[in-house]
PDB file of C-alpha atoms in Angstrom:
ATOM      1  CA  UNK A   1      96.824 111.753 110.927  1.00  0.00           C
ATOM      2  CA  UNK A   2     100.102 112.756 112.562  1.00  0.00           C
ATOM      3  CA  UNK A   3     102.635 114.662 110.540  1.00  0.00           C
ATOM      4  CA  UNK A   4     106.028 113.094 109.937  1.00  0.00           C
ATOM      5  CA  UNK A   5     108.633 115.144 111.794  1.00  0.00           C
ATOM      6  CA  UNK A   6     111.888 114.129 110.118  1.00  0.00           C
ATOM      7  CA  UNK A   7     113.401 112.036 107.359  1.00  0.00           C
ATOM      8  CA  UNK A   8     113.936 109.006 109.597  1.00  0.00           C
ATOM      9  CA  UNK A   9     110.249 108.902 110.505  1.00  0.00           C
ATOM     10  CA  UNK A  10     109.335 109.285 106.827  1.00  0.00           C
ATOM     11  CA  UNK A  11     111.621 106.364 105.990  1.00  0.00           C
ATOM     12  CA  UNK A  12     110.059 104.235 108.738  1.00  0.00           C
ATOM     13  CA  UNK A  13     106.527 105.051 107.602  1.00  0.00           C
ATOM     14  CA  UNK A  14     107.444 104.322 103.972  1.00  0.00           C
ATOM     15  CA  UNK A  15     109.104 101.028 104.914  1.00  0.00           C
ATOM     16  CA  UNK A  16     106.131  99.903 107.027  1.00  0.00           C
ATOM     17  CA  UNK A  17     103.698 100.876 104.266  1.00  0.00           C
ATOM     18  CA  UNK A  18     105.723  98.824 101.779  1.00  0.00           C
ATOM     19  CA  UNK A  19     105.777  95.871 104.174  1.00  0.00           C
ATOM     20  CA  UNK A  20     102.022  96.088 104.610  1.00  0.00           C
ATOM     21  CA  UNK A  21     101.431  96.149 100.851  1.00  0.00           C
ATOM     22  CA  UNK A  22     103.783  93.238 100.238  1.00  0.00           C
ATOM     23  CA  UNK A  23     102.219  91.283 103.116  1.00  0.00           C
ATOM     24  CA  UNK A  24      98.735  91.703 101.681  1.00  0.00           C
ATOM     25  CA  UNK A  25      99.964  90.668  98.232  1.00  0.00           C
ATOM     26  CA  UNK A  26     101.800  87.609  99.637  1.00  0.00           C
ATOM     27  CA  UNK A  27      98.693  86.548 101.568  1.00  0.00           C
ATOM     28  CA  UNK A  28      96.533  86.862  98.434  1.00  0.00           C
ATOM     29  CA  UNK A  29      99.157  84.933  96.462  1.00  0.00           C
ATOM     30  CA  UNK A  30      99.169  82.097  99.012  1.00  0.00           C
ATOM     31  CA  UNK A  31      95.353  81.968  99.185  1.00  0.00           C
ATOM     32  CA  UNK A  32      95.208  81.939  95.366  1.00  0.00           C
ATOM     33  CA  UNK A  33      97.485  78.901  95.327  1.00  0.00           C
ATOM     34  CA  UNK A  34      95.224  77.165  97.838  1.00  0.00           C
ATOM     35  CA  UNK A  35      92.092  77.999  95.872  1.00  0.00           C
ATOM     36  CA  UNK A  36      93.663  76.862  92.610  1.00  0.00           C
ATOM     37  CA  UNK A  37      93.947  73.358  94.076  1.00  0.00           C
ATOM     38  CA  UNK A  38      90.160  73.069  94.053  1.00  0.00           C
ATOM     39  CA  UNK A  39      89.436  74.683  90.672  1.00  0.00           C
ATOM     40  CA  UNK A  40      89.145  72.140  87.840  1.00  0.00           C
ATOM     41  CA  UNK A  41      91.126  72.731  84.646  1.00  0.00           C
ATOM     42  CA  UNK A  42      87.948  72.787  82.553  1.00  0.00           C
ATOM     43  CA  UNK A  43      86.577  75.684  84.605  1.00  0.00           C
ATOM     44  CA  UNK A  44      89.837  77.599  84.176  1.00  0.00           C
ATOM     45  CA  UNK A  45      89.739  77.046  80.402  1.00  0.00           C
ATOM     46  CA  UNK A  46      86.081  78.098  80.219  1.00  0.00           C
ATOM     47  CA  UNK A  47      86.847  81.261  82.200  1.00  0.00           C
ATOM     48  CA  UNK A  48      89.738  82.085  79.881  1.00  0.00           C
ATOM     49  CA  UNK A  49      87.470  81.541  76.869  1.00  0.00           C
ATOM     50  CA  UNK A  50      84.797  83.883  78.290  1.00  0.00           C
ATOM     51  CA  UNK A  51      87.468  86.454  79.119  1.00  0.00           C
ATOM     52  CA  UNK A  52      88.760  86.316  75.548  1.00  0.00           C
ATOM     53  CA  UNK A  53      85.234  86.839  74.223  1.00  0.00           C
ATOM     54  CA  UNK A  54      84.744  89.839  76.509  1.00  0.00           C
ATOM     55  CA  UNK A  55      87.861  91.573  75.193  1.00  0.00           C
ATOM     56  CA  UNK A  56      87.060  93.427  72.017  1.00  0.00           C
ATOM     57  CA  UNK A  57      90.672  93.851  70.902  1.00  0.00           C
ATOM     58  CA  UNK A  58      91.340  91.021  68.480  1.00  0.00           C
ATOM     59  CA  UNK A  59      95.102  90.483  69.065  1.00  0.00           C
ATOM     60  CA  UNK A  60      94.647  90.216  72.828  1.00  0.00           C
ATOM     61  CA  UNK A  61      91.618  87.988  72.460  1.00  0.00           C
ATOM     62  CA  UNK A  62      93.538  85.625  70.180  1.00  0.00           C
ATOM     63  CA  UNK A  63      96.525  85.601  72.514  1.00  0.00           C
ATOM     64  CA  UNK A  64      94.358  84.783  75.541  1.00  0.00           C
ATOM     65  CA  UNK A  65      92.494  82.057  73.633  1.00  0.00           C
ATOM     66  CA  UNK A  66      95.756  80.440  72.510  1.00  0.00           C
ATOM     67  CA  UNK A  67      97.134  80.535  76.054  1.00  0.00           C
ATOM     68  CA  UNK A  68      93.970  78.908  77.387  1.00  0.00           C
ATOM     69  CA  UNK A  69      94.105  76.141  74.793  1.00  0.00           C
ATOM     70  CA  UNK A  70      97.706  75.277  75.741  1.00  0.00           C
ATOM     71  CA  UNK A  71      96.937  75.132  79.467  1.00  0.00           C
ATOM     72  CA  UNK A  72      97.616  71.680  80.927  1.00  0.00           C
ATOM     73  CA  UNK A  73      97.375  69.944  84.282  1.00  0.00           C
ATOM     74  CA  UNK A  74     101.172  70.235  84.620  1.00  0.00           C
ATOM     75  CA  UNK A  75     101.005  74.005  84.116  1.00  0.00           C
ATOM     76  CA  UNK A  76      98.258  74.254  86.728  1.00  0.00           C
ATOM     77  CA  UNK A  77     100.296  72.153  89.162  1.00  0.00           C
ATOM     78  CA  UNK A  78     103.308  74.394  88.547  1.00  0.00           C
ATOM     79  CA  UNK A  79     101.175  77.479  89.261  1.00  0.00           C
ATOM     80  CA  UNK A  80      99.861  75.935  92.482  1.00  0.00           C
ATOM     81  CA  UNK A  81     103.335  75.002  93.749  1.00  0.00           C
ATOM     82  CA  UNK A  82     104.817  78.341  92.718  1.00  0.00           C
ATOM     83  CA  UNK A  83     102.061  80.432  94.312  1.00  0.00           C
ATOM     84  CA  UNK A  84     102.103  78.438  97.549  1.00  0.00           C
ATOM     85  CA  UNK A  85     105.891  78.356  97.850  1.00  0.00           C
ATOM     86  CA  UNK A  86     106.460  81.958  96.833  1.00  0.00           C
ATOM     87  CA  UNK A  87     103.611  83.248  99.003  1.00  0.00           C
ATOM     88  CA  UNK A  88     104.653  81.224 102.060  1.00  0.00           C
ATOM     89  CA  UNK A  89     108.334  82.193 101.830  1.00  0.00           C
ATOM     90  CA  UNK A  90     107.401  85.824 101.325  1.00  0.00           C
ATOM     91  CA  UNK A  91     105.029  85.761 104.318  1.00  0.00           C
ATOM     92  CA  UNK A  92     107.696  84.230 106.565  1.00  0.00           C
ATOM     93  CA  UNK A  93     110.317  86.715 105.401  1.00  0.00           C
ATOM     94  CA  UNK A  94     107.936  89.647 105.822  1.00  0.00           C
ATOM     95  CA  UNK A  95     107.012  88.502 109.333  1.00  0.00           C
ATOM     96  CA  UNK A  96     110.723  88.514 110.200  1.00  0.00           C
ATOM     97  CA  UNK A  97     111.119  91.967 108.649  1.00  0.00           C
ATOM     98  CA  UNK A  98     108.147  93.274 110.680  1.00  0.00           C
ATOM     99  CA  UNK A  99     109.935  92.065 113.819  1.00  0.00           C
ATOM    100  CA  UNK A 100     113.116  93.842 112.616  1.00  0.00           C
ATOM    101  CA  UNK A 101     115.250  90.709 112.916  1.00  0.00           C
ATOM    102  CA  UNK A 102     118.532  91.734 111.296  1.00  0.00           C
ATOM    103  CA  UNK A 103     119.373  88.495 109.465  1.00  0.00           C
ATOM    104  CA  UNK A 104     116.006  88.624 107.702  1.00  0.00           C
ATOM    105  CA  UNK A 105     117.177  91.501 105.492  1.00  0.00           C
ATOM    106  CA  UNK A 106     119.881  89.485 103.688  1.00  0.00           C
ATOM    107  CA  UNK A 107     117.520  86.487 103.652  1.00  0.00           C
ATOM    108  CA  UNK A 108     114.869  88.484 101.814  1.00  0.00           C
ATOM    109  CA  UNK A 109     117.443  89.679  99.263  1.00  0.00           C
ATOM    110  CA  UNK A 110     118.697  86.106  98.798  1.00  0.00           C
ATOM    111  CA  UNK A 111     115.153  84.812  98.239  1.00  0.00           C
ATOM    112  CA  UNK A 112     114.448  87.611  95.774  1.00  0.00           C
ATOM    113  CA  UNK A 113     117.595  86.820  93.788  1.00  0.00           C
ATOM    114  CA  UNK A 114     116.765  83.112  93.904  1.00  0.00           C
ATOM    115  CA  UNK A 115     113.257  83.601  92.509  1.00  0.00           C
ATOM    116  CA  UNK A 116     114.561  85.999  89.833  1.00  0.00           C
ATOM    117  CA  UNK A 117     117.189  83.474  88.728  1.00  0.00           C
ATOM    118  CA  UNK A 118     114.589  80.694  88.695  1.00  0.00           C
ATOM    119  CA  UNK A 119     112.226  82.773  86.563  1.00  0.00           C
ATOM    120  CA  UNK A 120     115.046  83.642  84.145  1.00  0.00           C
ATOM    121  CA  UNK A 121     115.895  79.930  83.933  1.00  0.00           C
ATOM    122  CA  UNK A 122     112.251  79.043  83.226  1.00  0.00           C
ATOM    123  CA  UNK A 123     111.975  81.808  80.629  1.00  0.00           C
ATOM    124  CA  UNK A 124     114.945  80.548  78.630  1.00  0.00           C
TER     125      UNK A 124
END
């Protein structure tokens, strides 16, 4: 492995490493949204139930069981749309950042702020 010679090279290597990590995560997020389309709700609930049984800590087990019982088709649809949309937008933005297209930097910040505001809105 080549040694980094100066701070600019270190910054470039760090930035590219971060882009690679985020790209892998965005790809997994998008694929998860695609896979979730084909997984029936009953299988998801059964998996959550088995997960809760496997956890020996009672408060966490109860919390997971309650979350699984409240899971609906609408919540699953929301998760599918969110994962697909968020993953796709992130992949497009990251591809632009890899190409070092200047207007992609403010675009990525705008998308980040937009998703943060949306999640705050959903939380409240």
